XYZ file of N, CA, C and O in Angstrom:
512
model
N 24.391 21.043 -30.804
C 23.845 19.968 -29.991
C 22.552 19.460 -30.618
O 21.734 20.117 -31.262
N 22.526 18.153 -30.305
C 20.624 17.469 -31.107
C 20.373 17.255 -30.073
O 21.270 17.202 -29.232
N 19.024 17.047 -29.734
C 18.072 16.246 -28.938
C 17.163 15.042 -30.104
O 15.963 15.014 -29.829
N 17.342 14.614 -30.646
C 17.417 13.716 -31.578
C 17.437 12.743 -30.862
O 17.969 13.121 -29.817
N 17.052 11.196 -30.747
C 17.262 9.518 -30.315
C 18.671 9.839 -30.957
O 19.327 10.640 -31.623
N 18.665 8.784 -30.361
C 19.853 7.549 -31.537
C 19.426 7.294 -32.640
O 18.328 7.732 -32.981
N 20.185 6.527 -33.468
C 19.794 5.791 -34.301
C 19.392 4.064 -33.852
O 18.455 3.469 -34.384
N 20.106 3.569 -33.008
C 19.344 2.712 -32.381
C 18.163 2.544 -31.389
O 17.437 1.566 -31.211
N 18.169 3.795 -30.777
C 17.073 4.341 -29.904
C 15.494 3.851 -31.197
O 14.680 2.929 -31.246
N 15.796 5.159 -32.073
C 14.794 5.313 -33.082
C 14.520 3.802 -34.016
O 13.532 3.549 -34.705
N 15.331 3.218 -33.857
C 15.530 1.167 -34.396
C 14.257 0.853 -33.577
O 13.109 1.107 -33.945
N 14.491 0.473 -32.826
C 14.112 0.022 -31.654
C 12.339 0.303 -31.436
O 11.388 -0.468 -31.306
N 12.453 1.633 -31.471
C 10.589 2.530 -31.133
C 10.022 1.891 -32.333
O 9.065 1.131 -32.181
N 10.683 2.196 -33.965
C 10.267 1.453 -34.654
C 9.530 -0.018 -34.875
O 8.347 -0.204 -35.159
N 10.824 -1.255 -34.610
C 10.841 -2.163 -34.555
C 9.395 -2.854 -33.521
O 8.879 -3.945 -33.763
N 8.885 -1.764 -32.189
C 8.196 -1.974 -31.409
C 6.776 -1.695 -32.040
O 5.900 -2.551 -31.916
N 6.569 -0.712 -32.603
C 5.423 0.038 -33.604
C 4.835 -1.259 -34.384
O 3.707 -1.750 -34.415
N 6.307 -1.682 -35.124
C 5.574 -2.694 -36.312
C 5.370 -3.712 -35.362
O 4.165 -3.956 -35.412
N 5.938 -4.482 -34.470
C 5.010 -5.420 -33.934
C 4.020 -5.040 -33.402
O 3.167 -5.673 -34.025
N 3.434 -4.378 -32.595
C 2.309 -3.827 -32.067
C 1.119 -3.978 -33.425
O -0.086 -4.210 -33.328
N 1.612 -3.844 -34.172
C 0.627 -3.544 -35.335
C 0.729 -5.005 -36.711
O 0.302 -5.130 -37.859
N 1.570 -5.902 -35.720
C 1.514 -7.435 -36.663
C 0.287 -8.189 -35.828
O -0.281 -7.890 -34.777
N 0.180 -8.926 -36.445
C -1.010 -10.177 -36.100
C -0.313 -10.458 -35.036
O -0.917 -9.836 -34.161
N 0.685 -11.062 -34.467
C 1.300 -11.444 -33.095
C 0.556 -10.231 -31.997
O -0.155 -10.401 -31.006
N 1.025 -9.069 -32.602
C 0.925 -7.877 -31.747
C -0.478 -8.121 -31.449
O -0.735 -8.315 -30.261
N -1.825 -8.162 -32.614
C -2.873 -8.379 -32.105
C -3.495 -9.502 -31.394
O -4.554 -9.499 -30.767
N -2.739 -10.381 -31.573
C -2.983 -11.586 -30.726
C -2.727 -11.277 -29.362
O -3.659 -11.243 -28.558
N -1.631 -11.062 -29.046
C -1.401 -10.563 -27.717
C -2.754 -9.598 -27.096
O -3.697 -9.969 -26.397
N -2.532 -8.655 -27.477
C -4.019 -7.465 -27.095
C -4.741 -8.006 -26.843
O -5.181 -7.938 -25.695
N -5.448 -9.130 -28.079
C -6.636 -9.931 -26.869
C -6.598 -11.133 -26.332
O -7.646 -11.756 -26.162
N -5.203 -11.726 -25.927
C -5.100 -12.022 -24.990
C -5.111 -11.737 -23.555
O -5.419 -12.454 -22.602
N -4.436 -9.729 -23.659
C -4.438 -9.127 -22.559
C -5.653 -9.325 -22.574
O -6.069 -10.136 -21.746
N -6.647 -8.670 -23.498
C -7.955 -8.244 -22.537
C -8.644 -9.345 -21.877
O -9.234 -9.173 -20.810
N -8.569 -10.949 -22.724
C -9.180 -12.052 -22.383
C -8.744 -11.832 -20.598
O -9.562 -11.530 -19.730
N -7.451 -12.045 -20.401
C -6.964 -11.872 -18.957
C -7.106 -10.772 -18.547
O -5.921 -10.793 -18.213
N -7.555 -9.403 -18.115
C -8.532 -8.741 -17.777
C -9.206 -9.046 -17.157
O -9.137 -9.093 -15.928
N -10.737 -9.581 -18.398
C -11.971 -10.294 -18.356
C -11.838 -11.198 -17.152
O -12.554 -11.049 -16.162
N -10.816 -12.236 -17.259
C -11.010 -13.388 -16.399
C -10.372 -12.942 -15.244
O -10.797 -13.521 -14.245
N -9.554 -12.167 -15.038
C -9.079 -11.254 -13.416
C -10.464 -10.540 -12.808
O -10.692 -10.466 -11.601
N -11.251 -10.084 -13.736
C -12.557 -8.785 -13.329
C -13.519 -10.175 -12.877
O -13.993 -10.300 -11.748
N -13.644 -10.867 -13.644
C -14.290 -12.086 -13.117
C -14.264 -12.772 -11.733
O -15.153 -13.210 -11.002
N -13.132 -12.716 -11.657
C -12.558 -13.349 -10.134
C -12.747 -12.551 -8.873
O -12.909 -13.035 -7.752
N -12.708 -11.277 -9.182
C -13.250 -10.195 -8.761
C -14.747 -9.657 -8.317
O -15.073 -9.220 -7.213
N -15.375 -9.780 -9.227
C -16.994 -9.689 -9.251
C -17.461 -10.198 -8.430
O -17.206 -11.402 -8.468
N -18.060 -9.919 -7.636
C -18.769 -10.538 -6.086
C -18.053 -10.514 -4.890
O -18.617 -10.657 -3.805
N -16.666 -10.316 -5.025
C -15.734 -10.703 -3.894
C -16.030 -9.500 -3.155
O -16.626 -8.596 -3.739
N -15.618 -9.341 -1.679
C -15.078 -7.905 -1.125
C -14.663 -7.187 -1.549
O -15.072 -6.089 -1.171
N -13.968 -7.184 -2.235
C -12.923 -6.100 -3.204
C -13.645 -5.206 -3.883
O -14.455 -5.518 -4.756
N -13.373 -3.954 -3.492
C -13.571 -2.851 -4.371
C -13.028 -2.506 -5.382
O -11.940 -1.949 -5.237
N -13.599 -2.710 -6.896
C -12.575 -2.102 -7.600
C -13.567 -1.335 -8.597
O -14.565 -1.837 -9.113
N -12.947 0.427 -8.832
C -14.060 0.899 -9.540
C -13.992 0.394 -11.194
O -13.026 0.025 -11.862
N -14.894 0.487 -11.415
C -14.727 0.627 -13.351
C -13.800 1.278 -13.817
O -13.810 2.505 -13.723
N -12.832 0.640 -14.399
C -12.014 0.984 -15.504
C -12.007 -0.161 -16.563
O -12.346 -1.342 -16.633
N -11.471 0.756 -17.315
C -10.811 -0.212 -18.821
C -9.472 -0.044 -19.030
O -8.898 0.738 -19.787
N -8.914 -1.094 -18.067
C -7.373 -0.754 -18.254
C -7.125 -1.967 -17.866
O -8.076 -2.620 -17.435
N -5.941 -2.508 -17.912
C -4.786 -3.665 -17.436
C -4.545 -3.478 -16.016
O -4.317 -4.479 -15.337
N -4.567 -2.213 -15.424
C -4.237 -2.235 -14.308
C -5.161 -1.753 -13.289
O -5.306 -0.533 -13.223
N -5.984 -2.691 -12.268
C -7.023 -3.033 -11.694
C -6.540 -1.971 -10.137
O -5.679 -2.368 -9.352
N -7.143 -0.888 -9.989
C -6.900 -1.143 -8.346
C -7.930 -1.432 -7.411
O -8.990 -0.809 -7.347
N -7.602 -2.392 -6.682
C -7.857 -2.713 -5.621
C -8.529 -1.777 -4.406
O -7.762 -1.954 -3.459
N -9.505 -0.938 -4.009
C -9.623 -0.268 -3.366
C -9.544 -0.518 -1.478
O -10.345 -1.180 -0.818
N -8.662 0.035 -1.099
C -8.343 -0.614 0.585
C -9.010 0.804 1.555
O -10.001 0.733 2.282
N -8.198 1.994 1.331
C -8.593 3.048 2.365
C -7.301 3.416 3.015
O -6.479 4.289 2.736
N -7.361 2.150 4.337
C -6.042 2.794 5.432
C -4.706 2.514 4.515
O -4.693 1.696 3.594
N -3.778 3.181 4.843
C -2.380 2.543 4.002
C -1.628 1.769 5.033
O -0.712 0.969 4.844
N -2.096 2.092 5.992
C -1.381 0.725 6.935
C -1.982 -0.853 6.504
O -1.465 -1.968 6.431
N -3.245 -0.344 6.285
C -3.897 -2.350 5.879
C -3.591 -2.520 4.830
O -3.412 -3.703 4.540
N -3.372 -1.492 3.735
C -2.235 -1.813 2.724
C -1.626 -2.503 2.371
O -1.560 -3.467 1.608
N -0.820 -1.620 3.368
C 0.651 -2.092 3.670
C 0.457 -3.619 3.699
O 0.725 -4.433 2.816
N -0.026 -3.800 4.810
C 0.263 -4.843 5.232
C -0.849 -6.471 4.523
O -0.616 -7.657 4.755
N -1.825 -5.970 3.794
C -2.260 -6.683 2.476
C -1.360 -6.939 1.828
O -1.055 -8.110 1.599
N -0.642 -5.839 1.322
C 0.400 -6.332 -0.241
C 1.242 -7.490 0.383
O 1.435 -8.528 -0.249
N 1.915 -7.218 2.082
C 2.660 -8.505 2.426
C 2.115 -9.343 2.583
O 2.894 -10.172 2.113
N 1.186 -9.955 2.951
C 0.294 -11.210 3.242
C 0.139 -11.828 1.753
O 0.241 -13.036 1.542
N -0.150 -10.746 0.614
C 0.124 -11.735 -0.530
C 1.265 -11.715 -0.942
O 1.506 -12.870 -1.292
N 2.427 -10.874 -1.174
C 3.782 -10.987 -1.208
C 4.214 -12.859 -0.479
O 4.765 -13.835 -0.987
N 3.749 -12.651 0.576
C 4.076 -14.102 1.164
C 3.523 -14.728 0.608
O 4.361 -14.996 -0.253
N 2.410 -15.436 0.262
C 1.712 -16.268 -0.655
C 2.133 -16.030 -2.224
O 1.559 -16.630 -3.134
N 3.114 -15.165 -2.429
C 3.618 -15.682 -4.314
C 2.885 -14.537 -4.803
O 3.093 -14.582 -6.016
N 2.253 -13.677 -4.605
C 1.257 -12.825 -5.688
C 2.084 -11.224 -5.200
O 2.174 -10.735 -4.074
N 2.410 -10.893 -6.035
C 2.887 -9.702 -6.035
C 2.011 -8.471 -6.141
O 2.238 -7.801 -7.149
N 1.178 -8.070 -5.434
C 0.194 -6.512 -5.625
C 0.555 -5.514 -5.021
O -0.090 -5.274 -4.000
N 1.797 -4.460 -5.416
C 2.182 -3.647 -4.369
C 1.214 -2.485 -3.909
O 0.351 -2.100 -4.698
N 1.308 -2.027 -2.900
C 0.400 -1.201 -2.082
C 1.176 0.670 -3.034
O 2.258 1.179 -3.326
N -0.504 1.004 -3.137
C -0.146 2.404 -3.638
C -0.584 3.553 -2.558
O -1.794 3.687 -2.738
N -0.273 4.220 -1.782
C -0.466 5.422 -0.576
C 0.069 6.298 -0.803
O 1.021 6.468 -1.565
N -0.764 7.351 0.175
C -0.331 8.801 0.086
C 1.544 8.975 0.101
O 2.238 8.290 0.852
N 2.106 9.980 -0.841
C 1.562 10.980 -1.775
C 0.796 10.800 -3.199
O 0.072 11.522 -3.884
N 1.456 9.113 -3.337
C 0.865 9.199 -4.922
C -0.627 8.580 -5.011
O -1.010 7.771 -5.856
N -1.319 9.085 -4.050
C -2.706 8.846 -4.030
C -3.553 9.592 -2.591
O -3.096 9.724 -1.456
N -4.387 9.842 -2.910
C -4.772 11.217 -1.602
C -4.593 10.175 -0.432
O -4.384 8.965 -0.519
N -4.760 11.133 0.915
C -5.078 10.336 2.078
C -6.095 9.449 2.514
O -7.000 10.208 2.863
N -6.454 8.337 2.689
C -7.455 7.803 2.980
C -7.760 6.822 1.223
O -8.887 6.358 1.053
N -7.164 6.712 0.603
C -7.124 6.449 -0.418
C -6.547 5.125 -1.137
O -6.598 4.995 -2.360
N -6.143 4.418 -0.513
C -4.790 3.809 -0.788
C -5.781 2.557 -1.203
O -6.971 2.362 -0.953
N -4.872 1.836 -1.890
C -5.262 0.816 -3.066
C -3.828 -0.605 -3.218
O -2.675 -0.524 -2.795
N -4.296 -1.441 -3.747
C -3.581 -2.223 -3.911
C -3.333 -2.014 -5.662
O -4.361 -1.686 -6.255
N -1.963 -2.189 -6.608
C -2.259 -1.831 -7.938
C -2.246 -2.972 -8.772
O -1.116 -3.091 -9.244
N -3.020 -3.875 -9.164
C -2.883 -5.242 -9.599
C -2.891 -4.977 -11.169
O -3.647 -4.153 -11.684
N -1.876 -5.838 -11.961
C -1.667 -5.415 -13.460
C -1.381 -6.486 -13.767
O -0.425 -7.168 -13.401
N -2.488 -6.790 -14.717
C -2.413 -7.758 -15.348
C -1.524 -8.027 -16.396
O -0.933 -6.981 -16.665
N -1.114 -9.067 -17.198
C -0.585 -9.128 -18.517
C -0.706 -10.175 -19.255
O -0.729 -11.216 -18.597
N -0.789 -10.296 -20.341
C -0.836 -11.256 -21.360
C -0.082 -12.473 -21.345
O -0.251 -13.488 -22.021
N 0.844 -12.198 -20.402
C 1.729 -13.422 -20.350
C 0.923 -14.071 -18.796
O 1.484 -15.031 -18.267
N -0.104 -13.626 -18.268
C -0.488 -14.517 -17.057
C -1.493 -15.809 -17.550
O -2.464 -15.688 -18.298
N -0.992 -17.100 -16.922
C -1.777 -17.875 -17.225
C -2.890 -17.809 -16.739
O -3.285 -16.783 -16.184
N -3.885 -19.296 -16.896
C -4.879 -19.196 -16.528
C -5.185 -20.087 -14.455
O -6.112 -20.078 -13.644
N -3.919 -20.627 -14.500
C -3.609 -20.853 -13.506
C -2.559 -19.772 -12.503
O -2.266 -20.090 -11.350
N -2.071 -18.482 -13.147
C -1.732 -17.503 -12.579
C -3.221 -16.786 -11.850
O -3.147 -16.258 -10.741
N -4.371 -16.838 -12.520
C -5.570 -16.492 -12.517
C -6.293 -16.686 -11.310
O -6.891 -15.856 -10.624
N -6.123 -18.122 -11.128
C -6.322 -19.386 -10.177
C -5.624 -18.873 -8.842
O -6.120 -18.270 -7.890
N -4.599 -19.208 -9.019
C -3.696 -18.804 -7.785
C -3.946 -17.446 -7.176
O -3.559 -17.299 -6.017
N -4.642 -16.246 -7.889
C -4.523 -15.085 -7.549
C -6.202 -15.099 -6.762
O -6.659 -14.434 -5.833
N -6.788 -16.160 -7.615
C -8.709 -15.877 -7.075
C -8.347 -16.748 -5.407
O -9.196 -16.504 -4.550
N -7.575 -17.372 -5.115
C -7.167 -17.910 -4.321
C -6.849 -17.154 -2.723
O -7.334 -17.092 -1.593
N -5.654 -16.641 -3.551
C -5.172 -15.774 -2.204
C -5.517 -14.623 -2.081
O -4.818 -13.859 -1.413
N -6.605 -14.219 -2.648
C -7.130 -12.806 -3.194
C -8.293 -12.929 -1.765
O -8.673 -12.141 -0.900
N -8.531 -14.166 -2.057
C -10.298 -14.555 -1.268
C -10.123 -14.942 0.359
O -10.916 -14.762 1.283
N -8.392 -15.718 0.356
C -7.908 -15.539 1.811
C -7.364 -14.342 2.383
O -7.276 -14.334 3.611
N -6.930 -13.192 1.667
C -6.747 -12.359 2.153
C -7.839 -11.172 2.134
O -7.397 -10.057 2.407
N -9.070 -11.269 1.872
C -10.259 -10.543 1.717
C -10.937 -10.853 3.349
O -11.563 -10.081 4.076
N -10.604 -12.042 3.532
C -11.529 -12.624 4.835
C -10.852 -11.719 6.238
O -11.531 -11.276 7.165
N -9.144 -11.579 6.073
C -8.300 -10.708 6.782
C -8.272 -9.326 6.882
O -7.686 -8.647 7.726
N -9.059 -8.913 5.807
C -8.978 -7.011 5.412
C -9.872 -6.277 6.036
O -9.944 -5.109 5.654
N -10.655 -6.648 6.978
C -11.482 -6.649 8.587
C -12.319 -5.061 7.692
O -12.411 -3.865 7.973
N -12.807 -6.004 6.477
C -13.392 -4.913 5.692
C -13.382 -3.440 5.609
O -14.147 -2.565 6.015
N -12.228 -3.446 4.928
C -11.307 -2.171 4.639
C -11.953 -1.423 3.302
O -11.961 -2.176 2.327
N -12.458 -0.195 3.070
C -13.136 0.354 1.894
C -12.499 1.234 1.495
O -12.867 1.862 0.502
């Protein structure tokens, strides 16, 4: 028996490596981070808790997982997808919204999100 890839498996990881590591690949990267930057931006001053990281994926700090809950739907309805993260896979009292950015978001994805981000902040009957 192998535990070996494939040979297309192992194609593939390859094929992903060398772009990651072409000029496209780096273009992308700082594009992600540019969109980051301009998500953390939109962010900065608002209600929203979000601690320091350096990552793509922003959370949102809420507390109850019921206001969560029911955050992620209020923007679910408005077009913005931020699903709610709660106990188990985050302690009790803990719960977060998980917002992830990507390179492919415009700058009017940006827009739309500082948007309904700021109407649904006014609703979160200041949730920490």
């Amino acid at each position: 028996f192998s535990t070996a890839p494939s040979p297309a498996a192992a194609a593939a990881a390859k094929a992903g490596v060398d772009w990651v590591r072409s000029a496209e690949g780096e273009h992308r990267r700082q594009l992600l981070w540019a969109r980051v930057d301009d998500v953390k931006n939109v962010l900065t001053g608002s209600q929203w808790i979000v601690p320091v990281v350096r990552s793509a994926i922003l959370p949102l700090m809420i507390g109850d997982e019921t206001k969560a809950m029911e955050i992620a739907t209020a923007l679910r309805a408005r077009g913005v997808f931020i699903p709610a993260i709660r106990y188990p896979t985050v302690a009790r009292g803990e719960a977060r919204l998980r917002l992830t950015v990507t390179a492919t978001h415009s700058l009017a994805d940006i827009e739309q999100l500082r948007e309904v981000l700021a109407a649904s902040a006014q609703g979160k009957g200041g949730a920490a």
